[in-house]
Coordinates of C-alpha atoms in Angstrom, one line a residue:
M1 CA -19.2 11.2 -9.2
P2 CA -19.3 14.0 -11.8
K3 CA -16.0 15.0 -13.3
R4 CA -16.1 18.5 -11.8
T5 CA -17.2 17.5 -8.4
S6 CA -15.0 19.2 -5.8
P7 CA -13.2 16.9 -3.3
L8 CA -14.3 19.5 -0.6
I9 CA -17.7 17.9 -0.7
L10 CA -16.5 15.2 1.6
F11 CA -16.3 17.7 4.4
Q12 CA -20.1 17.4 4.7
Q13 CA -19.5 13.9 6.1
R14 CA -19.0 14.2 9.8
T15 CA -16.7 11.1 10.3
F16 CA -14.4 12.1 7.5
R17 CA -14.4 15.7 8.6
S18 CA -13.5 14.8 12.2
L19 CA -10.7 12.4 11.3
W20 CA -9.3 14.7 8.7
S21 CA -9.1 17.7 11.0
A22 CA -7.4 15.6 13.7
S23 CA -4.9 14.3 11.2
L24 CA -4.2 17.9 10.3
V25 CA -3.0 18.7 13.8
S26 CA -1.1 15.4 13.9
N27 CA 0.7 16.2 10.7
L28 CA 1.6 19.6 12.0
G29 CA 3.3 18.1 15.0
S30 CA 5.0 15.5 12.9
L31 CA 6.5 18.1 10.5
V32 CA 7.6 20.3 13.4
E33 CA 9.4 17.3 14.9
G34 CA 10.9 16.3 11.6
V35 CA 12.5 19.8 11.2
G36 CA 13.8 19.6 14.8
A37 CA 15.3 16.1 14.1
A38 CA 16.9 17.0 10.8
W39 CA 18.4 20.3 12.2
L40 CA 19.5 18.6 15.4
M41 CA 21.5 16.1 13.3
T42 CA 23.3 18.9 11.5
S43 CA 24.7 20.0 15.0
V44 CA 25.5 16.5 16.4
A45 CA 27.0 15.0 13.2
S46 CA 29.3 16.4 10.6
S47 CA 28.6 13.9 7.9
H48 CA 26.2 14.7 5.1
E49 CA 25.2 11.0 5.0
M50 CA 24.0 11.2 8.7
V51 CA 21.8 14.2 7.9
A52 CA 20.3 12.4 4.9
L53 CA 19.7 9.2 7.0
V54 CA 17.2 11.1 9.2
Q55 CA 14.8 10.9 6.2
A56 CA 15.8 7.3 5.7
S57 CA 15.2 6.3 9.3
T58 CA 11.5 7.4 9.1
T59 CA 10.9 5.7 5.7
L60 CA 12.8 2.4 6.2
P61 CA 10.3 1.0 8.8
V62 CA 7.5 1.4 6.3
M63 CA 9.5 -0.8 3.8
I64 CA 10.2 -3.4 6.5
F65 CA 7.0 -3.7 8.5
S66 CA 4.3 -2.4 6.2
L67 CA 3.2 -5.9 4.8
A68 CA 2.7 -7.1 8.4
A69 CA 0.7 -4.0 9.2
G70 CA -1.4 -4.6 6.1
A71 CA -2.2 -8.1 7.2
L72 CA -3.3 -6.7 10.6
A73 CA -5.4 -4.1 8.8
D74 CA -7.3 -6.7 6.8
N75 CA -7.9 -9.0 9.8
F76 CA -8.4 -6.8 12.8
D77 CA -10.1 -3.7 14.0
R78 CA -8.4 -0.9 12.0
R79 CA -9.4 1.7 14.5
R80 CA -7.6 -0.1 17.3
I81 CA -4.5 -0.7 15.3
M82 CA -4.3 3.1 14.5
L83 CA -4.8 3.9 18.2
A84 CA -2.0 1.5 19.1
A85 CA 0.3 3.2 16.5
Q86 CA -0.4 6.7 17.8
L87 CA 0.3 5.7 21.4
L88 CA 3.5 4.0 20.3
M89 CA 4.6 7.2 18.5
L90 CA 3.6 9.3 21.6
C91 CA 5.8 7.4 23.9
V92 CA 8.8 7.6 21.5
S93 CA 8.3 11.3 21.1
V94 CA 8.3 11.7 24.9
A95 CA 11.6 9.9 25.0
L96 CA 13.0 12.1 22.1
T97 CA 12.1 15.1 24.1
F98 CA 13.8 13.8 27.2
F99 CA 17.1 12.9 25.6
A100 CA 17.2 16.2 23.7
Y101 CA 16.5 18.2 26.9
T102 CA 19.2 16.4 28.9
G103 CA 21.8 16.8 26.2
A104 CA 22.3 13.0 25.9
M105 CA 21.4 12.9 22.2
T106 CA 23.9 11.2 19.9
P107 CA 23.5 10.7 16.1
W108 CA 22.7 7.0 16.4
L109 CA 20.3 7.5 19.3
L110 CA 18.5 10.2 17.2
L111 CA 18.3 7.8 14.2
S112 CA 17.0 5.0 16.5
L113 CA 14.2 7.1 17.9
T114 CA 13.1 8.5 14.5
F115 CA 13.2 4.9 13.3
L116 CA 10.8 3.9 16.0
I117 CA 8.5 6.8 15.1
G118 CA 8.7 5.5 11.5
C119 CA 7.6 2.0 12.9
G120 CA 4.6 3.8 14.3
W121 CA 3.7 5.3 10.8
A122 CA 4.3 1.9 9.2
L123 CA 1.7 0.4 11.6
H124 CA -0.8 3.4 11.2
D125 CA -0.8 4.1 7.4
P126 CA -2.2 0.8 5.9
P127 CA -5.3 0.8 8.2
W128 CA -5.7 4.5 7.7
Y129 CA -5.8 4.4 3.9
A130 CA -7.8 1.1 3.9
S131 CA -10.3 2.8 6.1
M132 CA -11.1 5.4 3.5
G133 CA -13.0 2.8 1.5
D134 CA -15.1 2.2 4.6
I135 CA -15.8 5.8 5.4
V136 CA -16.6 7.2 1.8
P137 CA -18.4 5.7 -1.2
P138 CA -16.2 4.2 -3.9
E139 CA -16.9 7.1 -6.2
Y140 CA -15.4 9.5 -3.7
L141 CA -12.3 7.4 -2.9
Q142 CA -10.0 9.5 -5.3
S143 CA -11.2 12.7 -3.6
A144 CA -10.6 11.2 -0.1
V145 CA -7.0 10.2 -1.0
A146 CA -6.4 13.7 -2.5
L147 CA -7.7 15.4 0.7
N148 CA -5.5 13.2 2.8
S149 CA -2.6 14.3 0.8
M150 CA -3.7 17.9 1.0
S151 CA -4.0 17.5 4.8
Y152 CA -0.3 16.6 5.0
N153 CA 0.8 19.2 2.5
L154 CA -1.3 21.9 3.9
M155 CA 0.7 21.5 7.1
R156 CA 3.8 21.2 5.1
S157 CA 3.2 24.7 3.6
F158 CA 3.7 26.4 7.0
G159 CA 4.4 23.6 9.5
P160 CA 8.1 23.4 8.7
A161 CA 8.3 27.2 8.9
I162 CA 6.8 27.0 12.4
G163 CA 9.2 24.2 13.2
G164 CA 12.1 26.3 11.9
I165 CA 11.0 29.3 14.0
I166 CA 10.7 27.0 17.1
V167 CA 14.1 25.4 16.6
A168 CA 15.8 28.7 16.0
A169 CA 14.2 30.4 19.0
A170 CA 14.1 27.6 21.6
G171 CA 15.9 24.6 20.2
A172 CA 14.9 21.1 18.9
T173 CA 13.7 20.1 22.3
F174 CA 10.7 22.4 22.1
A175 CA 9.9 21.1 18.6
F176 CA 9.8 17.6 20.0
L177 CA 7.6 18.7 22.9
F178 CA 5.2 20.5 20.5
N179 CA 4.7 17.2 18.7
V180 CA 3.9 15.4 21.9
F181 CA 0.8 17.4 22.4
C182 CA -0.3 17.2 18.8
Y183 CA -0.8 13.4 19.1
F184 CA -3.8 13.9 21.4
A185 CA -6.0 15.3 18.6
L186 CA -5.9 12.2 16.5
I187 CA -6.0 9.8 19.5
A188 CA -9.2 11.6 20.7
A189 CA -10.8 11.4 17.2
L190 CA -10.0 7.7 16.8
W191 CA -11.3 7.0 20.3
R192 CA -14.7 8.7 19.4
W193 CA -15.0 7.0 16.0
R194 CA -17.2 4.0 16.1
M195 CA -17.0 2.0 12.9
E196 CA -19.6 -0.8 12.3
P197 CA -17.5 -4.0 12.0
A198 CA -18.1 -6.2 9.0
P199 CA -19.7 -9.6 10.0
K200 CA -17.0 -12.3 10.3
L201 CA -18.4 -15.6 9.2
L202 CA -15.0 -17.3 9.2
P203 CA -12.1 -17.3 11.6
R204 CA -9.3 -14.9 11.0
E205 CA -6.5 -15.9 8.6
P206 CA -3.3 -17.1 10.3
F207 CA -0.9 -14.2 10.4
S208 CA 1.9 -15.7 8.3
S209 CA -0.6 -17.0 5.7
A210 CA -2.4 -13.6 5.5
M211 CA 0.9 -12.0 4.6
A212 CA 1.7 -14.7 2.0
V213 CA -1.7 -14.3 0.4
G214 CA -1.3 -10.6 0.2
F215 CA 2.1 -10.9 -1.5
R216 CA 0.8 -13.5 -3.9
Y217 CA -2.2 -11.4 -4.9
V218 CA 0.0 -8.5 -5.8
L219 CA 2.5 -10.7 -7.6
L220 CA -0.3 -12.1 -9.8
S221 CA -1.8 -8.7 -10.6
P222 CA 0.1 -7.0 -13.5
N223 CA -1.5 -3.6 -12.9
L224 CA -0.4 -3.6 -9.3
L225 CA 3.1 -4.7 -10.2
K226 CA 3.4 -1.8 -12.6
V227 CA 2.4 0.6 -9.8
M228 CA 4.9 -0.9 -7.4
C229 CA 7.8 -0.7 -9.9
R230 CA 7.1 2.9 -10.8
S231 CA 6.6 4.0 -7.1
L232 CA 9.9 2.4 -6.2
V233 CA 11.8 4.4 -8.9
F234 CA 9.9 7.5 -8.0
G235 CA 10.7 7.2 -4.3
L236 CA 14.3 6.4 -5.0
A237 CA 14.9 9.5 -7.2
A238 CA 12.3 12.1 -6.0
V239 CA 13.3 11.8 -2.3
V240 CA 16.6 13.6 -3.2
V241 CA 14.8 17.0 -2.7
L242 CA 13.7 16.2 0.9
A243 CA 16.8 14.3 1.9
L244 CA 19.3 17.1 0.9
L245 CA 17.0 20.1 1.6
P246 CA 18.6 20.7 5.1
L247 CA 22.0 20.8 3.4
V248 CA 20.7 23.1 0.6
A249 CA 19.3 25.5 3.2
R250 CA 22.5 25.5 5.4
D251 CA 25.4 25.2 2.9
Q252 CA 24.1 26.2 -0.6
V253 CA 22.1 29.3 0.3
G254 CA 23.6 30.0 3.7
G255 CA 20.4 29.9 5.7
T256 CA 19.3 28.8 9.1
A257 CA 16.7 26.4 10.6
T258 CA 14.0 29.1 9.7
T259 CA 15.2 29.1 6.1
Y260 CA 14.9 25.3 6.0
G261 CA 11.4 25.5 7.3
I262 CA 10.4 28.1 4.9
M263 CA 11.7 26.1 1.9
L264 CA 9.8 23.1 3.1
G265 CA 6.8 25.3 3.3
F266 CA 7.1 26.2 -0.4
F267 CA 7.4 22.5 -1.2
G268 CA 4.2 22.0 0.8
L269 CA 2.5 24.8 -1.0
G270 CA 3.2 23.2 -4.3
A271 CA 1.8 20.0 -3.0
I272 CA -1.5 21.7 -1.9
C273 CA -1.8 23.1 -5.5
G274 CA -1.2 19.5 -6.8
A275 CA -3.9 18.0 -4.5
L276 CA -6.5 20.6 -5.5
L277 CA -5.7 20.2 -9.2
I278 CA -5.8 16.4 -9.3
G279 CA -9.3 16.2 -10.8
R280 CA -8.6 18.7 -13.5
V281 CA -5.2 17.3 -14.5
R282 CA -6.6 13.8 -14.8
E283 CA -9.4 15.1 -17.1
V284 CA -6.7 16.3 -19.5
L285 CA -3.9 13.7 -19.1
S286 CA -3.9 9.9 -18.9
N287 CA -2.5 8.4 -15.7
E288 CA 0.8 7.5 -17.4
W289 CA 1.3 11.1 -18.5
V290 CA 0.6 12.4 -15.0
V291 CA 3.3 10.1 -13.6
R292 CA 5.7 10.9 -16.5
G293 CA 5.1 14.6 -16.1
A294 CA 5.8 14.4 -12.4
F295 CA 9.2 12.7 -13.0
F296 CA 10.1 15.4 -15.6
L297 CA 9.0 18.3 -13.5
L298 CA 11.0 17.1 -10.6
A299 CA 14.0 16.6 -12.9
V300 CA 13.9 20.3 -14.1
S301 CA 13.5 21.5 -10.4
C302 CA 16.5 19.5 -9.3
L303 CA 18.6 20.6 -12.3
I304 CA 18.1 24.3 -11.5
L305 CA 18.2 23.8 -7.7
A306 CA 21.7 22.3 -8.2
W307 CA 23.0 25.8 -9.4
S308 CA 20.8 28.1 -7.3
N309 CA 22.5 30.1 -4.6
Y310 CA 19.4 32.3 -4.0
V311 CA 16.8 31.5 -1.4
W312 CA 14.0 33.1 -3.4
L313 CA 14.8 31.0 -6.5
S314 CA 15.2 27.8 -4.6
C315 CA 11.8 28.4 -2.9
L316 CA 10.1 29.0 -6.2
L317 CA 11.6 25.7 -7.6
L318 CA 10.2 23.8 -4.7
I319 CA 6.6 24.7 -5.7
P320 CA 6.6 22.5 -8.9
A321 CA 8.5 19.9 -7.0
G322 CA 5.8 19.6 -4.4
L323 CA 3.1 19.6 -7.0
A324 CA 4.7 16.7 -8.9
W325 CA 5.3 14.8 -5.7
V326 CA 1.7 14.7 -4.6
Q327 CA 0.3 14.1 -8.1
A328 CA 2.4 11.0 -8.5
L329 CA 2.0 9.5 -5.0
S330 CA -1.7 10.1 -4.8
L331 CA -2.2 8.6 -8.2
F332 CA -0.3 5.4 -7.2
N333 CA -2.3 5.2 -4.0
V334 CA -5.7 5.6 -5.8
T335 CA -4.7 3.1 -8.5
V336 CA -3.9 0.4 -5.9
Q337 CA -7.2 0.9 -4.1
M338 CA -9.2 0.9 -7.3
S339 CA -7.6 -2.3 -8.5
T340 CA -7.9 -4.3 -5.3
P341 CA -10.9 -5.9 -3.6
R342 CA -11.6 -4.9 0.0
W343 CA -10.5 -8.2 1.6
V344 CA -6.9 -7.6 0.6
V345 CA -6.7 -3.8 0.1
G346 CA -4.7 -3.3 3.4
R347 CA -2.0 -5.7 2.2
A348 CA -1.9 -4.3 -1.3
L349 CA -1.5 -0.7 0.1
S350 CA 1.2 -2.0 2.5
L351 CA 3.1 -3.4 -0.4
Y352 CA 2.7 -0.2 -2.4
Q353 CA 4.1 1.7 0.6
T354 CA 6.9 -0.8 0.9
S355 CA 8.0 -0.1 -2.6
A356 CA 7.6 3.7 -2.4
F357 CA 9.1 4.2 1.0
G358 CA 11.7 1.5 0.4
G359 CA 12.8 3.6 -2.6
M360 CA 12.9 6.7 -0.4
A361 CA 15.0 5.0 2.3
A362 CA 17.5 3.7 -0.2
G363 CA 17.5 7.0 -2.1
S364 CA 18.1 9.0 1.1
W365 CA 21.2 7.0 1.8
I366 CA 22.4 7.1 -1.9
W367 CA 22.0 10.9 -2.2
G368 CA 23.7 11.4 1.1
E369 CA 26.7 9.4 0.0
L370 CA 26.8 11.2 -3.4
A371 CA 26.6 14.6 -1.6
D372 CA 29.6 13.6 0.5
A373 CA 31.5 12.5 -2.6
L374 CA 30.5 15.0 -5.2
G375 CA 28.9 17.8 -3.3
I376 CA 25.2 18.9 -3.1
S377 CA 25.1 20.2 -6.7
G378 CA 26.6 17.0 -8.0
A379 CA 24.1 14.8 -6.2
L380 CA 21.2 16.9 -7.5
L381 CA 22.4 16.8 -11.1
I382 CA 22.7 13.0 -10.9
A383 CA 19.2 12.9 -9.4
S384 CA 17.8 15.0 -12.3
L385 CA 19.1 12.4 -14.8
A386 CA 17.7 9.5 -12.7
L387 CA 14.3 11.3 -12.7
V388 CA 14.4 11.6 -16.5
F389 CA 15.1 7.9 -16.8
G390 CA 12.2 7.2 -14.4
G391 CA 9.9 9.1 -16.7
L392 CA 11.1 7.2 -19.7
I393 CA 10.5 3.8 -18.0
G394 CA 6.8 4.5 -18.7
I395 CA 7.4 3.5 -22.3
F396 CA 7.8 -0.1 -21.1
L397 CA 5.9 0.0 -17.7
R398 CA 3.0 2.1 -18.6
Q399 CA 0.9 3.3 -15.6
P400 CA -2.5 1.6 -15.8
D401 CA -5.6 3.7 -16.0
F402 CA -8.1 3.3 -13.2
D403 CA -9.6 -0.2 -13.3
T404 CA -13.4 -0.1 -13.8
L405 CA -13.9 -3.8 -12.8
N406 CA -16.5 -4.5 -10.2
L407 CA -14.4 -5.9 -7.3
D408 CA -17.2 -6.2 -4.8
P409 CA -17.8 -9.9 -3.7
T410 CA -20.7 -11.7 -5.3
N411 CA -21.8 -13.2 -2.0
K412 CA -23.4 -16.1 -3.9
F413 CA -21.4 -19.0 -2.6
S414 CA -23.2 -21.6 -0.5
E415 CA -21.3 -24.6 1.0
P416 CA -21.9 -27.9 -0.7
V417 CA -23.7 -30.6 1.3
L418 CA -21.0 -33.1 2.4
Q419 CA -21.5 -36.7 3.5
L420 CA -18.4 -36.5 5.8
D421 CA -18.4 -34.6 9.0
L422 CA -15.4 -32.3 8.4
R423 CA -14.0 -29.8 10.9
P424 CA -13.0 -26.3 9.7
R425 CA -9.3 -27.3 9.8
S426 CA -9.7 -30.6 7.9
G427 CA -7.6 -30.9 4.8
P428 CA -5.9 -30.7 2.5
I429 CA -8.8 -30.3 0.2
S430 CA -8.5 -31.1 -3.6
V431 CA -11.1 -29.6 -5.9
A432 CA -11.7 -30.6 -9.5
V433 CA -14.0 -29.0 -12.1
D434 CA -14.9 -31.0 -15.2
Y435 CA -15.7 -29.1 -18.5
S436 CA -16.9 -30.5 -21.8
I437 CA -15.3 -28.4 -24.6
E438 CA -15.6 -28.7 -28.4
Q439 CA -12.4 -28.8 -30.4
D440 CA -13.4 -25.5 -32.1
D441 CA -13.6 -23.7 -28.7
V442 CA -10.3 -25.0 -27.2
A443 CA -8.2 -21.9 -28.1
E444 CA -10.8 -19.6 -26.5
F445 CA -11.2 -22.0 -23.5
L446 CA -7.4 -21.9 -22.8
S447 CA -7.4 -18.2 -23.1
V448 CA -10.2 -17.7 -20.5
M449 CA -8.8 -20.5 -18.3
A450 CA -5.5 -18.5 -18.1
L451 CA -7.5 -15.7 -16.5
R452 CA -9.2 -18.2 -14.3
R453 CA -5.9 -19.6 -13.1
R454 CA -4.7 -16.1 -12.1
A455 CA -7.9 -15.4 -10.2
R456 CA -7.8 -18.8 -8.4
L457 CA -4.2 -18.3 -7.3
R458 CA -4.8 -14.7 -6.2
D459 CA -7.8 -15.9 -4.0
G460 CA -5.7 -18.5 -2.2
A461 CA -5.7 -21.7 -4.3
R462 CA -2.5 -23.8 -4.6
Q463 CA -1.2 -26.4 -7.1
W464 CA -3.5 -25.3 -9.9
A465 CA -3.4 -27.4 -13.0
L466 CA -5.4 -27.9 -16.1
L467 CA -5.8 -31.6 -17.3
R468 CA -7.1 -33.1 -20.5
D469 CA -8.6 -36.6 -20.6
L470 CA -6.7 -38.9 -23.0
E471 CA -9.7 -41.2 -23.7
E472 CA -12.2 -38.4 -24.0
P473 CA -10.3 -35.4 -25.2
H474 CA -13.3 -33.1 -24.9
I475 CA -13.1 -33.5 -21.1
W476 CA -11.0 -30.8 -19.5
T477 CA -10.5 -30.7 -15.7
E478 CA -9.4 -27.8 -13.7
S479 CA -7.7 -28.9 -10.5
Y480 CA -6.5 -27.0 -7.4
H481 CA -5.8 -27.5 -3.7
V482 CA -6.5 -25.5 -0.6
P483 CA -5.0 -26.3 2.9
T484 CA -8.2 -26.7 4.8
W485 CA -12.0 -26.7 4.4
V486 CA -12.3 -23.3 5.9
E487 CA -9.8 -22.0 3.4
Y488 CA -11.9 -23.4 0.6
V489 CA -14.9 -21.5 1.9
R490 CA -12.8 -18.4 2.3
H491 CA -11.5 -18.8 -1.3
N492 CA -15.0 -18.9 -2.7
Q493 CA -16.3 -16.0 -0.6
R494 CA -13.5 -13.9 -2.2
Q495 CA -15.0 -14.2 -5.7
T496 CA -15.8 -10.8 -7.2
H497 CA -18.2 -9.8 -9.9
A498 CA -15.3 -9.5 -12.2
D499 CA -14.3 -13.1 -11.5
A500 CA -17.9 -14.1 -12.0
K501 CA -17.7 -12.9 -15.6
I502 CA -14.8 -15.3 -16.2
V503 CA -16.9 -18.1 -14.7
A504 CA -19.8 -17.2 -17.0
R505 CA -17.6 -17.3 -20.0
L506 CA -16.3 -20.8 -19.1
E507 CA -19.9 -22.0 -18.5
A508 CA -20.9 -20.6 -21.9
L509 CA -18.1 -22.7 -23.5
H510 CA -19.2 -25.9 -21.7
R511 CA -21.2 -28.2 -23.9
G512 CA -22.3 -30.7 -21.4
I513 CA -25.9 -31.4 -20.7
R514 CA -25.4 -30.5 -17.1
P515 CA -23.3 -27.7 -15.6
P516 CA -19.6 -28.3 -15.1
K517 CA -19.2 -31.0 -12.4
I518 CA -17.4 -29.9 -9.2
Q519 CA -15.7 -32.6 -7.1
H520 CA -14.5 -32.0 -3.5
K521 CA -12.1 -34.5 -2.1
I522 CA -9.9 -34.6 1.0
E523 CA -6.4 -36.1 0.8
R524 CA -5.6 -39.3 2.6
Q525 CA -2.0 -40.3 2.6
T526 CA -0.8 -43.9 2.9
V527 CA 2.4 -44.9 4.8
P528 CA 4.5 -48.1 4.2
V529 CA 3.9 -50.8 6.7
R530 CA 5.9 -53.9 7.6
D531 CA 4.3 -57.1 6.4
D532 CA 4.3 -58.7 9.8
L533 CA 2.4 -55.8 11.4
P534 CA -1.4 -55.3 11.2
L535 CA -2.8 -52.4 9.2
K536 CA -4.0 -49.6 11.4
P537 CA -7.0 -47.3 10.3
H538 CA -5.8 -43.9 9.0
F539 CA -8.1 -41.0 9.9
D540 CA -8.6 -37.8 8.0
R541 CA -6.2 -35.1 9.1
T542 CA -7.8 -32.4 11.2

């Protein structure tokens, strides 16, 4: 994609345009409901901590359930998962409207219902973001993520103001009812969308195994780990603005629900500017300086916001805060997607969301506690210091630039011809690959094999080891295990073009007459028997 190509070009694609427009309506309803919930809490609870926990209650489920949702997104129909999530949130919003209308709402009931809505978003978001790679070409993925951010923040620019007007004029109940009707736009768009399913040649991964594989993939990917750490710190510190904004509007500037909505609108306006400027900013700055600048910009906003008693000044400060917010979070999202193959992208995104939203949930509670203890200004001042610290962390945990590796599968694997009749669940399977390496090439071989080990383990191998023959030191054996034969096939089908380059380097170092020898074996365990009992045949485990 040319550097100056506008993200708006994606609106020429019908599927993307339909889903984006429907999500726009859904985001509007969600933001109106969020204003109603936050303001309702200020009237049913007197604690600053309880007000801040409204923000935490919607982000905590993402931290808890996101990995499970990512495993579902990688193994099941993503459209159906999103439909189920939207229907869940619709039912909870109906309950929220009912309890608010009857006057039966309590602080903990409100938190419980907003927590369930957060569970719906935790289920919806991984398949939603993972689907972007299915809808748009890879070169437009960054633009798609930016437009999705713009969708939310476009509504944030005036959605909260609408919410504030609705709450001020008719109460929180009507804000909740408004959101109920907004769900139908996205439900209808998802119902009409027909995505061509990718052919499934293998059975689905077991659920627990799928989550473990996703976690292991991220754990063995240094670039992804850096993104997770920085997003955790960012969420922890940056959420102070959204968590304490209802209190800033009510206590610091003496406003109403409408004031709160207007202030959120200015935050959303800044976020829209950030989304539209993403391409130009990244032409000038490296990824690390985009993230570092977002931390510092938010720190300055919080510092001045802590002393501001004027609505107009506070609103102006929220514009750069919103810009920094969307620049950092969209960059984290795109980096994860560009650094992850499609077979595990849902789980990688879910772990990114776990770190970011987990930081937001913890931060909402921390800043609420500090606001109770030190006042709103004191909490904002401490947050500004935390944001400066988060920016300086980049000296040690530098944000990686977009990975240009080809992570598409090679699709070149063919199953070896076996002399045993194995079932798909037969195993465990032991695999050994023999290489003949000259002594002068040993150092390079070990260096490349370290990359090979990481790729093997990320793709599902276990008990990886590298062995050297004592009688023939030029013979090196790479050994690993997989639980079953079908998992061995799945492991090899995950090989990407980037992994294939590692294999090519190893084969170039191999000095044997024939290619490296691959041996496939199935484990058979022996058990002690009494001397007076006949031996019984032991069959392969299936």
